[in-house]
XYZ file of C-alpha atoms in Angstrom:
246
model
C 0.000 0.000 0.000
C 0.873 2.857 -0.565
C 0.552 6.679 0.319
C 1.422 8.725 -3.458
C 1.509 12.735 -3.252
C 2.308 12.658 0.535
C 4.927 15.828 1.559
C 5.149 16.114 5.003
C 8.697 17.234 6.659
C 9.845 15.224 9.522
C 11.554 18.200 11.327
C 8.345 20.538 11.950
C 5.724 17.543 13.008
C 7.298 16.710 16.060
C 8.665 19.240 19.055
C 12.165 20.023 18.745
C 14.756 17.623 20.471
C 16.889 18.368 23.849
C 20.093 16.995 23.162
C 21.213 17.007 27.280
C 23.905 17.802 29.478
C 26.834 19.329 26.678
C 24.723 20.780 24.534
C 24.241 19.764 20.654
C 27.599 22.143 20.126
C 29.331 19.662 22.370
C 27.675 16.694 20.546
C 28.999 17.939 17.322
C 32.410 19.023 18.222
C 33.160 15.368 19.873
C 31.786 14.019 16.676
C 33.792 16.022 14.783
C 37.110 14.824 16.413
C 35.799 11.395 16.290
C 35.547 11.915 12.520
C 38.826 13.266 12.197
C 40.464 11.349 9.535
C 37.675 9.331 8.345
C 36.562 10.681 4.677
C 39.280 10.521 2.226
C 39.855 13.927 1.003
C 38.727 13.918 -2.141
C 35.065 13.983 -0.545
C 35.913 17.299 1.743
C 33.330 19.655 0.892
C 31.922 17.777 -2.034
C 28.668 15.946 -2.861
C 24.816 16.468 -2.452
C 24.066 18.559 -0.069
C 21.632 17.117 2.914
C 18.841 19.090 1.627
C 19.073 17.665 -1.361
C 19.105 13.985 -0.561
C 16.794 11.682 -1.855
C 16.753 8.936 0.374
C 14.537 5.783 0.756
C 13.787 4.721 4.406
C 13.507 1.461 4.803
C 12.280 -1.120 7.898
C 11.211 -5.090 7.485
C 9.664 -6.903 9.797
C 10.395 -10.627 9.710
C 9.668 -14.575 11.502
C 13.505 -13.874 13.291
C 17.223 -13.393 12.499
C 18.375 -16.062 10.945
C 18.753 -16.167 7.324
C 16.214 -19.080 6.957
C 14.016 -16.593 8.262
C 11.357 -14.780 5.722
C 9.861 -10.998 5.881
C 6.388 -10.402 7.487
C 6.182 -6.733 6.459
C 8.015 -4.125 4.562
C 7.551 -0.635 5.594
C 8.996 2.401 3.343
C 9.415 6.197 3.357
C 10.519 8.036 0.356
C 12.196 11.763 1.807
C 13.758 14.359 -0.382
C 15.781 15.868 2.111
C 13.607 16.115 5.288
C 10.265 15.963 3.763
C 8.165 12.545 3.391
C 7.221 12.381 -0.939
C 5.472 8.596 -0.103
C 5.243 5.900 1.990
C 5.198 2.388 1.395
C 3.764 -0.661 3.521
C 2.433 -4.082 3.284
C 2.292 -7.249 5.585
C 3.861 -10.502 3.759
C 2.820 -14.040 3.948
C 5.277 -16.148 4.375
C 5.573 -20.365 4.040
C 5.616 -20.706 7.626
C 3.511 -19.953 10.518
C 5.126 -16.826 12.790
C 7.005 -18.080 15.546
C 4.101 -16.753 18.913
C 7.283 -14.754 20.772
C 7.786 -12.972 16.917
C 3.902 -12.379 17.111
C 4.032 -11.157 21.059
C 6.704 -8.460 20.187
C 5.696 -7.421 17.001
C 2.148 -8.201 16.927
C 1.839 -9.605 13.257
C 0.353 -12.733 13.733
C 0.262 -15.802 11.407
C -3.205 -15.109 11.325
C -3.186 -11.448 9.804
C -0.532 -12.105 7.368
C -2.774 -15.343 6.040
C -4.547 -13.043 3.336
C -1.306 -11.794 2.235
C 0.815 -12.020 -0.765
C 3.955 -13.945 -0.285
C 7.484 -12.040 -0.989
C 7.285 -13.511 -4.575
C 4.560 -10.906 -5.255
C 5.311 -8.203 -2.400
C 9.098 -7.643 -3.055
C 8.305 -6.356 -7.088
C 5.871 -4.155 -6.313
C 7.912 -2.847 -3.643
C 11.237 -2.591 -5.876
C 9.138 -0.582 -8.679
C 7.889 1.759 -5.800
C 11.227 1.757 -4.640
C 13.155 3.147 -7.488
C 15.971 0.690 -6.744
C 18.654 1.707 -8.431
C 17.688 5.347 -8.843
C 20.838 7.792 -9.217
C 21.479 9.360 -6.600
C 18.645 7.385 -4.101
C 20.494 6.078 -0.773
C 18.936 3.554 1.057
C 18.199 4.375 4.969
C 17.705 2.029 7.753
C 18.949 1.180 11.678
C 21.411 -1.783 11.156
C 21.021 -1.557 7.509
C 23.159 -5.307 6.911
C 19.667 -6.530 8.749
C 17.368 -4.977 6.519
C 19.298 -5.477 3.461
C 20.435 -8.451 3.855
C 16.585 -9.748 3.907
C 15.867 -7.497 0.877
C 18.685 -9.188 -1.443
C 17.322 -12.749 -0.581
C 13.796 -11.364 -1.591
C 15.017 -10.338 -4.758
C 16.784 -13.173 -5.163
C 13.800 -15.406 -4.782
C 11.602 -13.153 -7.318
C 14.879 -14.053 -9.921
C 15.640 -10.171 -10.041
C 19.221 -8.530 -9.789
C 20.241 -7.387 -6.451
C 22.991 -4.367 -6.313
C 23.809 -3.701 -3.150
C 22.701 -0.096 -2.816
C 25.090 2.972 -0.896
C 23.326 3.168 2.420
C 23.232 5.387 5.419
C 22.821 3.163 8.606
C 21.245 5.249 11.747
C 22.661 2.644 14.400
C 26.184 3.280 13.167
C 25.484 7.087 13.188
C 23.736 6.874 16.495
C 26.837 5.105 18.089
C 29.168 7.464 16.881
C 27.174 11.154 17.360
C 25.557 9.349 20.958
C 27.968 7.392 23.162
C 27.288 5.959 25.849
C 26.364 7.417 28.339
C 24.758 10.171 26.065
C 22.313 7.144 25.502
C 21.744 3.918 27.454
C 21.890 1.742 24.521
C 21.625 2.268 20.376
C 18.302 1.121 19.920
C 15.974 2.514 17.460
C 13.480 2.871 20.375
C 16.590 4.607 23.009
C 17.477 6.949 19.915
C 13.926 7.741 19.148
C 13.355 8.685 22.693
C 16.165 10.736 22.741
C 15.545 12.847 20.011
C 11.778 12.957 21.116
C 10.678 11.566 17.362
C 6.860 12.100 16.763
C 6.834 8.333 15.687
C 7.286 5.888 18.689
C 9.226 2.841 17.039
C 6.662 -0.334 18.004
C 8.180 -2.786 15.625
C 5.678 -2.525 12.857
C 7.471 -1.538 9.618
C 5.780 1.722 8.327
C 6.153 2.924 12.097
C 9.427 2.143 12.531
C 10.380 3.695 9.031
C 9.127 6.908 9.754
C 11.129 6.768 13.232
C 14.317 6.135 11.347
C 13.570 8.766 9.107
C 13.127 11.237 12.085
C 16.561 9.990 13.700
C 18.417 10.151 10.648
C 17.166 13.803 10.376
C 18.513 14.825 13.480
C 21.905 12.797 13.180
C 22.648 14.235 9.924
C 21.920 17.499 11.466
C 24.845 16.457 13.988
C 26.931 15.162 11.363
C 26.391 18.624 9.642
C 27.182 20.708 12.347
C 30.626 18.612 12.682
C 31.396 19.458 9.286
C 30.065 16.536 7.217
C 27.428 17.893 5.437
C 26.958 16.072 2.065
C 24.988 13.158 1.654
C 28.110 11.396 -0.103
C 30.184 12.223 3.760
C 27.242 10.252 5.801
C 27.759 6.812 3.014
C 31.561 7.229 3.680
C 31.075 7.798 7.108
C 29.242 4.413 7.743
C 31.331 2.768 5.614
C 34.536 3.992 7.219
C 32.587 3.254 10.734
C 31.908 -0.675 9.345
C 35.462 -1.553 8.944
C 36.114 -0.429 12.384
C 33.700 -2.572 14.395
C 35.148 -5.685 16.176
C-alpha cells in the first residue's frame, strides 16, 4: 500500500529535540574529532548537499534473524531531504507460521498475514515503488546489513538482480554522534526517545520507518554541524565506521 503525493517534513511535526547535558555544540564538536580522519579527502566539501538527498527509508519486519528466516512486512518512506514524498507498507505471507514470541513483540500474527501475498509478489511491487537503483537514491535504515540483507534474498527469490545499494545506517550514526552514556543503549526505540521523534518505534514496519527517518534527520543534522554535510560524507562515514567494528 501505498501513500502517493504525501509531503510532510519530519523536522516541523514533532517538538524540537533536547540533546542534554553538553549541549548539541558539544555533541557535534566530539563528533567532529571522532571523525577526524575518516573521509578521504577527495570527498571534503563535495557531494549532495543534505537538503538535497533523496533517500529511501527502509524497515522489514520478519519470523527472526536467521537467514532461513522470511519478511512479514516491509515498511517504506521516500524523503527528499527532510520531507516525506510517499510511503510504502504491506504485511507478507510467508511459508511458515510466525514463531508466537515474533507475534508477542511485534504483533503480526500468522493469522493477519494469512490473506497476504507472499514475498514472490510483495518484493516487485515494492522494488518498482522503490526506485531501486535510482541515481542518486540512498537507502536508509537502523542496522542496515539486517534490513538489506533480507531485501537481497527477496530479490533473489523473485529471480531479479540485487545491487547492493550505498546506504546510510542510523545505528552506526547513532553510536558514533551518541555514546554511551549520552544514551543507554543504540536502539531505534533509546534513539527515538532521545531525540523525542513524533513516531514511537513499536516494531511494525511503516512505524518504525518513519522513526528512522526522524533519527536520521537529526543525526545528519549532527553530522552537519561537525562538518560533514553532504549526503556522499554520511555513506563514507558508515562505511569507514563498518570496517572499524570488532
Amino acid at each position: 500500500m501505498t501513500n502517493g503525493g504525501r509531503m510532510d517534513s519530519l523536522t516541523e511535526r514533532r517538538s524540537p529535540s533536547d540533546p542534554g547535558p553538553g549541549g548539541r555544540a558539544e555533541l557535534a564538536r566530539a563528533l567532529a574529532r571522532r571523525l577526524e580522519g575518516a573521509l578521504p579527502p577527495a570527498l571534503e566539501g563535495l557531494g549532495t548537499p543534505l537538503d538535497r538527498a533523496d533517500w529511501l527509508v527502509v524497515d522489514v519486519e520478519t519470523t527472526g534473524l536467521g537467514r532461513a528466516c522470511e519478511i512479514t512486512e516491509i515498511g517504506a518512506l521516500r524523503m527528499r531531504g527532510t520531507q516525506v514524498v510517499d510511503e510504502f507498507e504491506e504485511l507478507v505471507r510467508p511459508s511458515a507460521p510466525i514463531p508466537p514470541f515474533i507475534e508477542k513483540m511485534t504483533g503480526i500474527t500468522t493469522d493477519m498475514v494469512a490473506g497476504a501475498d507472499p514475498v514472490q509478489a510483495v518484493y516487485p511491487r515494492f522494488a518498482a515503488w522503490a526506485g531501486a537503483g535510482a541515481p542518486g537514491r540512498v537507502l536508509v535504515a537502523h542496522n542496515a546489513d539486517f534490513d538489506m540483507g533480507f531485501l537481497a534474498r527477496a530479490s533473489r527469490a523473485c529471480s531479479m538482480p540485487w545491487r547492493t545499494p550505498p546506504s546510510v545506517d542510523t545505528l552506526s550514526l547513532a553510536r558514533l554522534a551518541l555514546p554511551r552514556p549520552v544514551v543507554a543503549n543504540h536502539r531505534l526505540g533509546t534513539i527515538a526517545r532521545y531525540f523525542r521523534t513524533a513516531t514511537a518505534p513499536g516494531h511494525r514496519a511503516l512505524g518504525d520507518a518513519r522513526a528512522t527517518g526522524e533519527v536520521l534527520c537529526d543525526l545528519a543534522g549532527l553530522a552537519a554541524e561537525a562538518g560533514f554535510g553532504h549526503v556522499e560524507d554520511l555513506v563514507a562515514v558508515c562505511r569507514w565506521y563498518a570496517t572499524r567494528r570488532p
